[in-house]
mmCIF file of C-alpha atoms and ligand atoms in Angstrom:
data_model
loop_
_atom_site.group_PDB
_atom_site.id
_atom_site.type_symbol
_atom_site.label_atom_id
_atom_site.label_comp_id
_atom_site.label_asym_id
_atom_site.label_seq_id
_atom_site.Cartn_x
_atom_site.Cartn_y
_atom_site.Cartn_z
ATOM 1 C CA UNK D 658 21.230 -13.112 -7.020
ATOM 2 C CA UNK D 659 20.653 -11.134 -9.931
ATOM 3 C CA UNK D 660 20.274 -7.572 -9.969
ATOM 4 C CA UNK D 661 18.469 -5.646 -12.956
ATOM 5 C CA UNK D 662 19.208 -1.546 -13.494
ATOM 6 C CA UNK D 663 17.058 0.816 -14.428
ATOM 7 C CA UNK D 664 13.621 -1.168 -14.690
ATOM 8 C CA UNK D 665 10.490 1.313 -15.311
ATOM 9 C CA UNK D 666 8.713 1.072 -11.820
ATOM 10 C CA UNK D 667 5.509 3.458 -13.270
ATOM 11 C CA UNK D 668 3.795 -0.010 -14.815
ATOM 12 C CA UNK D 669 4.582 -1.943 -11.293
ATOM 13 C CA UNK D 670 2.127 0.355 -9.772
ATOM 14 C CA UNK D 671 -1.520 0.890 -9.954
ATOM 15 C CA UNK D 672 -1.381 4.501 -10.894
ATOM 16 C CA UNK D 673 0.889 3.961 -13.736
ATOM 17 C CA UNK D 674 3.075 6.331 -12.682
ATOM 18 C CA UNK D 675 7.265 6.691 -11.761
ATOM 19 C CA UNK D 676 10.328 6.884 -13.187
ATOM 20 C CA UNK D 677 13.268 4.130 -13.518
ATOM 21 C CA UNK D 678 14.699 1.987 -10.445
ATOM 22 C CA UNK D 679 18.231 1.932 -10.161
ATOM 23 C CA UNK D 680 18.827 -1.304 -8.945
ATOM 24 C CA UNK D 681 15.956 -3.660 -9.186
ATOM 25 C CA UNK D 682 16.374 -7.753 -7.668
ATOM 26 C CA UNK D 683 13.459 -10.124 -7.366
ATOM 27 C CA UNK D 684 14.651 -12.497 -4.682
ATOM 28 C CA UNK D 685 12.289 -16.167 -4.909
ATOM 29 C CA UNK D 686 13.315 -16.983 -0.966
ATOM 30 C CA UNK D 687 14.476 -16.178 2.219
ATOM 31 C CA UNK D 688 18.130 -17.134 1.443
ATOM 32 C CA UNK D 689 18.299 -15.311 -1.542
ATOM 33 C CA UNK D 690 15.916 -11.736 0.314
ATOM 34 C CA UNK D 691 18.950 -12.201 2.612
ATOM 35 C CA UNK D 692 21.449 -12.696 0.313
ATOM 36 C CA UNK D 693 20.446 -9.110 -1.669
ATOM 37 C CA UNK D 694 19.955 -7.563 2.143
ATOM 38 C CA UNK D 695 23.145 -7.817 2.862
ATOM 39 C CA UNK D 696 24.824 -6.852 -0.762
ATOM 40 C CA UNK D 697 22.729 -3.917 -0.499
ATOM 41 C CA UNK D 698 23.827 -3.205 3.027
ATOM 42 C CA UNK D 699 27.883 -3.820 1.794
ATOM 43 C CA UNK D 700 27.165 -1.051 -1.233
ATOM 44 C CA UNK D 701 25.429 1.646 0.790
ATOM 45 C CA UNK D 702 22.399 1.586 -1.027
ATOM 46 C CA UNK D 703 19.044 2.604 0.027
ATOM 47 C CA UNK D 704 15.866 -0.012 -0.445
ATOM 48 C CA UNK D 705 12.808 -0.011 -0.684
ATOM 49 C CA UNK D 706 9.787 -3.260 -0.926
ATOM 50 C CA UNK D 707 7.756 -3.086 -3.621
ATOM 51 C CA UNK D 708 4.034 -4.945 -3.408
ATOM 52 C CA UNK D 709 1.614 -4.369 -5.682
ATOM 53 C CA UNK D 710 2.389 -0.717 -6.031
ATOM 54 C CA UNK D 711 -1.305 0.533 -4.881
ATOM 55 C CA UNK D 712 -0.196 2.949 -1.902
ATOM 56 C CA UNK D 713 3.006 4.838 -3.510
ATOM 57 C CA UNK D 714 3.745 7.775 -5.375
ATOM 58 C CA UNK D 715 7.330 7.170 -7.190
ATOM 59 C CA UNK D 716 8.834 9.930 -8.599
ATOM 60 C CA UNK D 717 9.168 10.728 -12.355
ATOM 61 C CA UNK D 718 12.657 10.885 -11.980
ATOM 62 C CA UNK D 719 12.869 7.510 -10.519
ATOM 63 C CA UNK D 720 14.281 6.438 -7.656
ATOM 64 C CA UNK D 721 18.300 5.738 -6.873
ATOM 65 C CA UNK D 722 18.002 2.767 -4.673
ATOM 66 C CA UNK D 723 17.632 -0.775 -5.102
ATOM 67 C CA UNK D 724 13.684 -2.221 -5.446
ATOM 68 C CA UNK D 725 13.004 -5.760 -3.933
ATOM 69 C CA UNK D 726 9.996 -7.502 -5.699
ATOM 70 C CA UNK D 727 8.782 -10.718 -3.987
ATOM 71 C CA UNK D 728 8.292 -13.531 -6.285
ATOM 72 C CA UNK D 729 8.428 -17.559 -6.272
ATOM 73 C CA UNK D 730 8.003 -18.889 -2.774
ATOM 74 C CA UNK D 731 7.923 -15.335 -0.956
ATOM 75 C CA UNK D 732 4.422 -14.238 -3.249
ATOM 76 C CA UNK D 733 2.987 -18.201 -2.358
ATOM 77 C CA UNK D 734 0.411 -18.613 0.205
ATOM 78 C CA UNK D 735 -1.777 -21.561 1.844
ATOM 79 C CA UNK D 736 -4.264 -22.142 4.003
ATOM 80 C CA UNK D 737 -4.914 -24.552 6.843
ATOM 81 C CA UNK D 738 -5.770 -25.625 9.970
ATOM 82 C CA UNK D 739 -7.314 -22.194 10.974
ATOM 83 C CA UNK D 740 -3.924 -20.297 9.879
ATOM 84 C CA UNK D 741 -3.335 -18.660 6.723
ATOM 85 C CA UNK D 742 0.348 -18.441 6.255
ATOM 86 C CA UNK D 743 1.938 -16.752 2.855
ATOM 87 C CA UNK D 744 4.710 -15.004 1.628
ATOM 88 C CA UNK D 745 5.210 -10.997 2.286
ATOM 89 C CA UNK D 746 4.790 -10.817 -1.871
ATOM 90 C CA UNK D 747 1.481 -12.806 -1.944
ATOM 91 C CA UNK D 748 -1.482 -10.743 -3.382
ATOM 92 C CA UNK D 749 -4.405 -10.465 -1.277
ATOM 93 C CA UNK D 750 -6.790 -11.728 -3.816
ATOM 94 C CA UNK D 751 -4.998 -14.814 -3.392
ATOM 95 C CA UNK D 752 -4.753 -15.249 -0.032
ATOM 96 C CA UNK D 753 -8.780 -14.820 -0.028
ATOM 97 C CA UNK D 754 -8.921 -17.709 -2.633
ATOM 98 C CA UNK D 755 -7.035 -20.196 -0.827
ATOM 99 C CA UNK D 756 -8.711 -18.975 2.685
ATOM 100 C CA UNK D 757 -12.172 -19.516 1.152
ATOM 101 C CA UNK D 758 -11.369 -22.661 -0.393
ATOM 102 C CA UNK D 759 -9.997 -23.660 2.944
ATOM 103 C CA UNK D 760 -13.411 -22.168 4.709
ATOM 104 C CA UNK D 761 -11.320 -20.131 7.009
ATOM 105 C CA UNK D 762 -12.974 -16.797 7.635
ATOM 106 C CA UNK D 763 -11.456 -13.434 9.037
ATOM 107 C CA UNK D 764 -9.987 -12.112 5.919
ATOM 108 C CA UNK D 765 -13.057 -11.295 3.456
ATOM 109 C CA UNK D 766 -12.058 -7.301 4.676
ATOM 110 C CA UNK D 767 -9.333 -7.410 2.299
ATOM 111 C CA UNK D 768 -11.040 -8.043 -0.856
ATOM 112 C CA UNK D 769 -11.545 -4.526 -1.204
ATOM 113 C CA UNK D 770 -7.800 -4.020 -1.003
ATOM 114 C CA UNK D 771 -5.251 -4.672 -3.943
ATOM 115 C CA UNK D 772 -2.330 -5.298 -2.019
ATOM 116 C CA UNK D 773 0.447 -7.417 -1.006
ATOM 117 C CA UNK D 774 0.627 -9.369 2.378
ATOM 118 C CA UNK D 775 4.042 -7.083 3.257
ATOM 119 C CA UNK D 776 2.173 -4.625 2.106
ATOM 120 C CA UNK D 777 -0.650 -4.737 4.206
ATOM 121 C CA UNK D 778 1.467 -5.121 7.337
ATOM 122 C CA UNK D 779 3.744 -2.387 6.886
ATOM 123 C CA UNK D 780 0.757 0.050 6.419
ATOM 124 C CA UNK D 781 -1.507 -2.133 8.290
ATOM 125 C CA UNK D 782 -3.897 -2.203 6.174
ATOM 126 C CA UNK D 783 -7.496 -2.370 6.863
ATOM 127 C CA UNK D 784 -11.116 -1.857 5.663
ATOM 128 C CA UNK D 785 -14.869 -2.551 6.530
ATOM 129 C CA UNK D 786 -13.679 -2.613 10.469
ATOM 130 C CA UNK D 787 -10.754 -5.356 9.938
ATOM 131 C CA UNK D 788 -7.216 -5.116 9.721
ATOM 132 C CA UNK D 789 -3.751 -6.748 9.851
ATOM 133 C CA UNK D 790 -3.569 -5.999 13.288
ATOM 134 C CA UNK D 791 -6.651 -7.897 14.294
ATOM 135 C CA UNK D 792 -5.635 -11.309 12.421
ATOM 136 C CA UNK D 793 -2.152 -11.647 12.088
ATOM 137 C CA UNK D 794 -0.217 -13.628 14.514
ATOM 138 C CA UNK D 795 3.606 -13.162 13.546
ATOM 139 C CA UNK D 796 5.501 -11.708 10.605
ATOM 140 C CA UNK D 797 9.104 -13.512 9.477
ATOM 141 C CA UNK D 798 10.993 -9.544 9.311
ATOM 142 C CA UNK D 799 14.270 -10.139 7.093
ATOM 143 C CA UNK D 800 16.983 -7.680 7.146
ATOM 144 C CA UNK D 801 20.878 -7.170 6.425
ATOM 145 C CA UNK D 802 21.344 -8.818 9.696
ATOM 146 C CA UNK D 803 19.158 -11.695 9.585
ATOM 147 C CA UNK D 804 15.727 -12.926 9.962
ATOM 148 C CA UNK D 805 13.156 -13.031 13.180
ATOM 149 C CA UNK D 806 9.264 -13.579 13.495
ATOM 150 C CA UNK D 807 7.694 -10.596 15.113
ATOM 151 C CA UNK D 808 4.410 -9.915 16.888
ATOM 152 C CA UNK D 809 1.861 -7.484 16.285
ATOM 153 C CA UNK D 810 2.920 -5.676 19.054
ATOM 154 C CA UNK D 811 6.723 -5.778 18.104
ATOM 155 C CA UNK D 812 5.786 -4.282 14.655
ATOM 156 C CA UNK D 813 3.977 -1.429 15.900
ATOM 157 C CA UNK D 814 0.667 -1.736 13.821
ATOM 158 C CA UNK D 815 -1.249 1.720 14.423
ATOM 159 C CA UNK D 816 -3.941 3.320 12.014
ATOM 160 C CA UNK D 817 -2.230 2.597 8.527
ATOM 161 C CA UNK D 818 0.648 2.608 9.618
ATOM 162 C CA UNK D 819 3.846 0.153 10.910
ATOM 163 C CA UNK D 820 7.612 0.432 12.682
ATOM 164 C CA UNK D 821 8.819 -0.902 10.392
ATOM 165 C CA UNK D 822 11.668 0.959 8.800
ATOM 166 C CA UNK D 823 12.821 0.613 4.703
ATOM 167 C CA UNK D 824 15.384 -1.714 5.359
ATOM 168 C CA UNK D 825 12.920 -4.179 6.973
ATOM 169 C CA UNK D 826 11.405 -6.782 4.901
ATOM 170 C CA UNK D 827 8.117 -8.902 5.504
ATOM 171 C CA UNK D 828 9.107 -11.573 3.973
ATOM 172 C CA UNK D 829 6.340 -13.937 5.444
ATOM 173 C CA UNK D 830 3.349 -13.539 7.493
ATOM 174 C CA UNK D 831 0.958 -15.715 9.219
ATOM 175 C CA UNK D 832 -2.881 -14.709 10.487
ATOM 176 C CA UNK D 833 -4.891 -16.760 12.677
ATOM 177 C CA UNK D 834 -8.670 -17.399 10.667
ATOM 178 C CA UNK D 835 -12.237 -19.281 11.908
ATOM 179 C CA UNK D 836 -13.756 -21.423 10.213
ATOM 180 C CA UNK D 837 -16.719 -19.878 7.949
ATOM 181 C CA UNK D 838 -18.520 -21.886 4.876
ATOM 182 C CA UNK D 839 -17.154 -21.115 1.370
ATOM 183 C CA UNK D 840 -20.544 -19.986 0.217
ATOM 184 C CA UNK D 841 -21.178 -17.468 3.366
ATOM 185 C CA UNK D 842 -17.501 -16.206 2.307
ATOM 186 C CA UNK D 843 -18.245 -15.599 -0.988
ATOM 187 C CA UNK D 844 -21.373 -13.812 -0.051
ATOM 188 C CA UNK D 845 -19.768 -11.388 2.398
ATOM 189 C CA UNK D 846 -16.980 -10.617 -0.362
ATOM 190 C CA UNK D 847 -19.446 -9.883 -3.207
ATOM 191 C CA UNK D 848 -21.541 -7.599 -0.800
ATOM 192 C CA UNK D 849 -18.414 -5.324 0.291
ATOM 193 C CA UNK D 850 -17.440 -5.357 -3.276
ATOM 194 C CA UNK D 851 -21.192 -4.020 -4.122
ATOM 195 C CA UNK D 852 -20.330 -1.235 -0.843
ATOM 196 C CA UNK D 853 -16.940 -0.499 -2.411
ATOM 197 C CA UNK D 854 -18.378 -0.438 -6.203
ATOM 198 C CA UNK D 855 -20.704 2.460 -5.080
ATOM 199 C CA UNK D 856 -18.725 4.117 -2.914
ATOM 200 C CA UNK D 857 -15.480 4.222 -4.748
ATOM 201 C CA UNK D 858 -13.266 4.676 -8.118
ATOM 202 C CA UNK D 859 -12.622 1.228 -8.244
ATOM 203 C CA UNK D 860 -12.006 0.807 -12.177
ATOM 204 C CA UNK D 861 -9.142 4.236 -12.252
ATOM 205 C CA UNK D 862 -5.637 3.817 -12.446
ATOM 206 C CA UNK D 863 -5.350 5.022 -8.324
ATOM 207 C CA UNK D 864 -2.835 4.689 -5.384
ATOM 208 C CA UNK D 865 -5.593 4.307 -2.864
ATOM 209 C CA UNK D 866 -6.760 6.805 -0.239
ATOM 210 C CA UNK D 867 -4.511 10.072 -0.430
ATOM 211 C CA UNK D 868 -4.728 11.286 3.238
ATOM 212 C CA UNK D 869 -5.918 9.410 6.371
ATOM 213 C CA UNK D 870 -8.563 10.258 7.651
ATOM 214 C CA UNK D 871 -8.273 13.173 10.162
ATOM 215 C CA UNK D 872 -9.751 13.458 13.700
ATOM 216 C CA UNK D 873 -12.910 15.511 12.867
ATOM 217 C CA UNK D 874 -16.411 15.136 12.007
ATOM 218 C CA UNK D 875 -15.753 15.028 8.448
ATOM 219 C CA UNK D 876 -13.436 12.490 6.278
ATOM 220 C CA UNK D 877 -10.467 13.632 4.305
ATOM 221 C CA UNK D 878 -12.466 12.907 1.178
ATOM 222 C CA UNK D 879 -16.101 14.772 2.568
ATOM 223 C CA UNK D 880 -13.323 17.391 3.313
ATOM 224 C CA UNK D 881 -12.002 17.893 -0.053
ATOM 225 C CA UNK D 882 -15.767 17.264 -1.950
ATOM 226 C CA UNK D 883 -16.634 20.165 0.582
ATOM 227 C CA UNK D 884 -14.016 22.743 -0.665
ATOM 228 C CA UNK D 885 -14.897 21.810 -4.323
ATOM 229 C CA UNK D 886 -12.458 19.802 -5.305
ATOM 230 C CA UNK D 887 -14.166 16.805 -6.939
ATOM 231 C CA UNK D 888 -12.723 16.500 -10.759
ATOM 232 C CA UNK D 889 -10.118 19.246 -10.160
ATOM 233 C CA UNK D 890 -7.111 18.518 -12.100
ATOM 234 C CA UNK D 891 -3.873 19.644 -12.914
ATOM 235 C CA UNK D 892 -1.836 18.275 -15.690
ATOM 236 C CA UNK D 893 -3.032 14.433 -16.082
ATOM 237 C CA UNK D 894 -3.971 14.061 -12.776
ATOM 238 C CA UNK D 895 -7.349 14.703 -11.188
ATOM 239 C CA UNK D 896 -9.245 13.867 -7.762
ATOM 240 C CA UNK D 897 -11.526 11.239 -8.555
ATOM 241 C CA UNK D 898 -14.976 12.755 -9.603
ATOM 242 C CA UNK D 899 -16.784 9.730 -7.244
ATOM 243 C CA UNK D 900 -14.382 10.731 -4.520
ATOM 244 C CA UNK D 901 -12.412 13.745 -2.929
ATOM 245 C CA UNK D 902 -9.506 11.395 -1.854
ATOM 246 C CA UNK D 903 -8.941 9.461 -4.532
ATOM 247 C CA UNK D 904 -6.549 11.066 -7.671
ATOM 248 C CA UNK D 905 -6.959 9.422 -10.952
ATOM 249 C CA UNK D 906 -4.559 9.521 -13.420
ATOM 250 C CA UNK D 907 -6.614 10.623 -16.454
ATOM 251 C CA UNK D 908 -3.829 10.927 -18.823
ATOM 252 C CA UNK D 909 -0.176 11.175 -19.021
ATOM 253 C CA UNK D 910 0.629 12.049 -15.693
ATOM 254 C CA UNK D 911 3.749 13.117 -14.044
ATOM 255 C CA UNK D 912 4.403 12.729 -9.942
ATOM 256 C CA UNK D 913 4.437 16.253 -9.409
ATOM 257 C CA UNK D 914 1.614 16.839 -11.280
ATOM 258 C CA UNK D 915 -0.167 14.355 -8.386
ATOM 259 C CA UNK D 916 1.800 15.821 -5.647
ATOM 260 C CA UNK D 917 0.616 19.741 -6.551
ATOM 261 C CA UNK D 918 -3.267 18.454 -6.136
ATOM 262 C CA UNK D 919 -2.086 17.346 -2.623
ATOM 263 C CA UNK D 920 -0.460 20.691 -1.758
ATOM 264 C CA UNK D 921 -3.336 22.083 -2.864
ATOM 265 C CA UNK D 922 -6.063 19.622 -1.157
ATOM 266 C CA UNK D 923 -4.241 20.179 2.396
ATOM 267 C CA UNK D 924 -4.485 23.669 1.513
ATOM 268 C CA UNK D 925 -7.454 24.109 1.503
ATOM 269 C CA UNK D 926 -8.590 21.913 3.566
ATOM 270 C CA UNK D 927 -6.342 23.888 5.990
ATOM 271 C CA UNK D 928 -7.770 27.320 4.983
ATOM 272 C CA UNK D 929 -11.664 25.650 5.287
ATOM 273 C CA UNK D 930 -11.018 23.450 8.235
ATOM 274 C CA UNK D 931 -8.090 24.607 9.980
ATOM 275 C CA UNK D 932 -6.954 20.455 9.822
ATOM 276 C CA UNK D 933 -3.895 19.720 8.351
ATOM 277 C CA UNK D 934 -4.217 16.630 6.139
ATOM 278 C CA UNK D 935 -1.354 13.614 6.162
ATOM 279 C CA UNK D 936 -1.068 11.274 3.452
ATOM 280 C CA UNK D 937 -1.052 7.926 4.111
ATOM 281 C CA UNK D 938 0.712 7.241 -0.047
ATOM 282 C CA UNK D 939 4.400 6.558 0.522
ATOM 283 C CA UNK D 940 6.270 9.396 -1.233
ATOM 284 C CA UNK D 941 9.176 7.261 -3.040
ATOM 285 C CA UNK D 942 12.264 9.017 -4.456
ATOM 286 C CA UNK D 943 12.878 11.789 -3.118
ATOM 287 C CA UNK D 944 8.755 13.264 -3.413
ATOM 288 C CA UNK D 945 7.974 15.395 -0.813
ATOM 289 C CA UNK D 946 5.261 17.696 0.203
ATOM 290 C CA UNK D 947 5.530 21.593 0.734
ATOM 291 C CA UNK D 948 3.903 22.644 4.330
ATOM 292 C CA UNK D 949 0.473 22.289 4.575
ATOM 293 C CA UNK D 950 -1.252 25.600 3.660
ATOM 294 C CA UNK D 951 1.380 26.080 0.473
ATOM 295 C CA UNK D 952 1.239 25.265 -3.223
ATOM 296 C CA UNK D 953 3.684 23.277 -4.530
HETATM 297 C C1 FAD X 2408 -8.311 1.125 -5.468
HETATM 298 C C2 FAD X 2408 -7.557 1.031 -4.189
HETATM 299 C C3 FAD X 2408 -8.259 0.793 -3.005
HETATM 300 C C4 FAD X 2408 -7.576 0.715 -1.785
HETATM 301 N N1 FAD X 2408 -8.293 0.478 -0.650
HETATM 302 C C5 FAD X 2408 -7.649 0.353 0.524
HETATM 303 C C6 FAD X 2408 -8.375 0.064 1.731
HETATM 304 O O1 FAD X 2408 -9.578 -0.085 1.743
HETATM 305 N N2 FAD X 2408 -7.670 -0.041 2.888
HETATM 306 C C7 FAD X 2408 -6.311 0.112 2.929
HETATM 307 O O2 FAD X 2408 -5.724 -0.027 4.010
HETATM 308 N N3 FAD X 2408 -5.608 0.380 1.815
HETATM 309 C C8 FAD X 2408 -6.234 0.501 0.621
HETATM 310 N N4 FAD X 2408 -5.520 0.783 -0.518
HETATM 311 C C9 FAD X 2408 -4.073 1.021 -0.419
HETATM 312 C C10 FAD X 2408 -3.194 -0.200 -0.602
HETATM 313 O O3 FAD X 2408 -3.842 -1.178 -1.382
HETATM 314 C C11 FAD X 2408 -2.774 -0.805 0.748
HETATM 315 O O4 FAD X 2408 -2.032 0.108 1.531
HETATM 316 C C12 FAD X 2408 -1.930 -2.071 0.545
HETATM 317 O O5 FAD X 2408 -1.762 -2.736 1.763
HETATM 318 C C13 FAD X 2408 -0.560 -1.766 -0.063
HETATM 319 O O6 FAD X 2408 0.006 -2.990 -0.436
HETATM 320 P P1 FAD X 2408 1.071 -3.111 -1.613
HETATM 321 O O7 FAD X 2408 1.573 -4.498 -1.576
HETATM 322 O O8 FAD X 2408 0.493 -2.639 -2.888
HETATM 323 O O9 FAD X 2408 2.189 -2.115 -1.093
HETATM 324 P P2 FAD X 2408 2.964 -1.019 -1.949
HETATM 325 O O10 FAD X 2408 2.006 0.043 -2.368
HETATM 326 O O11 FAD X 2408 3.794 -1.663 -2.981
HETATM 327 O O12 FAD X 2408 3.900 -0.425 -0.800
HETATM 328 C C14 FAD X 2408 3.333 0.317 0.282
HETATM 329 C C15 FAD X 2408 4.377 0.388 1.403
HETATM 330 O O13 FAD X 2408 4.589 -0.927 1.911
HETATM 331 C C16 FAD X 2408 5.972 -1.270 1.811
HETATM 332 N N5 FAD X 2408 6.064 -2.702 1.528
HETATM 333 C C17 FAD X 2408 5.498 -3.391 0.501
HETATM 334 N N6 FAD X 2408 5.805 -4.697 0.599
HETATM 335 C C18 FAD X 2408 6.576 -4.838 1.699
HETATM 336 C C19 FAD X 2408 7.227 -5.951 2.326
HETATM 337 N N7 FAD X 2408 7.141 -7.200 1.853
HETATM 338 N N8 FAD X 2408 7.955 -5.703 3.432
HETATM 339 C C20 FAD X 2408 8.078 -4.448 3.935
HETATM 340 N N9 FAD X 2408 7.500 -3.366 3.392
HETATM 341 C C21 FAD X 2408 6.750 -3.561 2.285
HETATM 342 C C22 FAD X 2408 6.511 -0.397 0.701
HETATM 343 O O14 FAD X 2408 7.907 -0.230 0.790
HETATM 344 C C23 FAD X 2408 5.736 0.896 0.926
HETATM 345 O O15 FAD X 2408 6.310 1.649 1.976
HETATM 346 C C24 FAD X 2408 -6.178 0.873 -1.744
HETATM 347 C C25 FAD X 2408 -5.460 1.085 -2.944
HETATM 348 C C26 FAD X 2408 -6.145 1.172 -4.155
HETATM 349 C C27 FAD X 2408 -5.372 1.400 -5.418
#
């Protein structure tokens, strides 16, 4: 298995932003995920998945750990007799291609979501009322040790969020689908696209929703339009001007650049609301947040 150094991780993500990986492998299947698993596990090194790069926040320094990218037959997917099955590195919008084609219906939810499969099940992703945990049937988990399938249950899929722990690959995943014509498919997707169009940044260089959404009448983003924050920026990054929890990078910028308009957004929202905001981004490399009511 070959393993890269230092490979910029900033253009693997959607935000464009993040320093170097250390070590950096792109295993093609489960022998060779396991293979890497357990080198990495021999060397002491930390790891970390890498999807599509739309929910983290990598540090400018970079990260000193090795990256797993899925390719080859862990990003494949296909779609039959009422299953969807595809590997933990397979992009959503392809999954959706082959389930349409397929006229299996269940998944149209994710079109609004530019993610991985692994992705998706270690945050559980979800939109428009669906998510992971309400299609998927098992997920093949790979670590140092070996490989087993897993249930919903077993992976502990809550609000955006998983059990899963770093050294715990998805490396496949399969999600039980009804059948649904092509052409009523296609419609759904192109009107949640039209809701998600209107509603959101959707052509920014983003990492997806900041915070989660708190218990409380309010949304995190309502929250931060409410204390002003719409378009506030430091550096080269700035929450999105269509949404409070959305931060665009608008130029050149840096992680802690992003990670200061957090501090300040659960400030405030702290000072206004008295909630204390969590972020549903991954903080990669070492990132981390000051307590909430603090600038960074
Ligand atoms: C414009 C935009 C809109 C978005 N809208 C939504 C939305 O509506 N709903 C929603 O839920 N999310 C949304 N997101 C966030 C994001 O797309 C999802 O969380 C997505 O599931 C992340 O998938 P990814 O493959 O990009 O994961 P990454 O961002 O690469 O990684 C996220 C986490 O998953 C882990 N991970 C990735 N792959 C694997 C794997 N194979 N095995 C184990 N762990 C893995 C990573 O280590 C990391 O902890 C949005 C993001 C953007 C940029």
């Amino acid at each position: 298995m070959n393993v890269e150094q230092d490979v910029a991780l900033g253009r693997l993500t959607t935000v464009g932003i993040g320093g170097p990986a250390r070590h950096f492998a792109r295993p093609q299947t489960v022998g060779e995920l396991e293979e890497v698993l357990r080198w990495a596990a021999a060397e002491g090194l930390d790891l970390l998945t890498i999807g599509l790069g739309s929910n983290v926040l990598i540090a400018d320094e970079g990260v000193d750990a090795l990256i797993l990218r899925l390719e080859g037959e862990l990003a494949a997917a296909e779609a039959r007799d009422g299953l969807l099955g595809a590997g933990g590195g397979a992009a959503n919008a392809v999954c959706l291609h082959r389930t349409r084609a397929a006229g299996l219906g269940g998944f149209e939810f994710a079109c609004a979501i530019p993610g991985t499969i692994g992705g998706g099940v270690r945050m559980n992703a979800g939109a428009y009322g669906g998510d992971w945990r309400g299609i998927l049937e098992r997920a093949l988990v790979a670590t140092a040790e070996g490989s087993g399938w897993r249930t919903p249950g077993e992976l502990g899929l809550e609000y955006r969020r998983s059990a899963l722990q770093p050294g715990e690959v998805v490396a496949r995943a399969e999600f039980r689908l009804a059948p649904k014509p092509p052409n009523e498919i296609k419609a759904t997707v192109a009107d949640l696209q039209a809701q998600r169009k209107a509603a959101q940044p959707t052509n920014k260089r983003t990492f997806g929703s900041v915070f989660k959404n708190p218990e409380h009448e309010l949304s995190a983003g309502r929250m931060l339009e409410a204390v002003g924050l719409k378009g506030y920026r430091i550096g080269g990054a700035q929450i999105s001007p269509r949404h409070g929890n959305f931060i665009e990078n608008a130029g050149e910028a840096r992680a802690k650049e992003a990670l200061a308009l957090m501090a300040e957004a659960r400030r405030r929202a702290l000072e206004e609301f008295g909630v204390e905001l969590v972020h549903e981004v991954r903080l990669v490399g070492g990132l981390e947040l000051p307590p909430a009511g603090e600038r960074l």
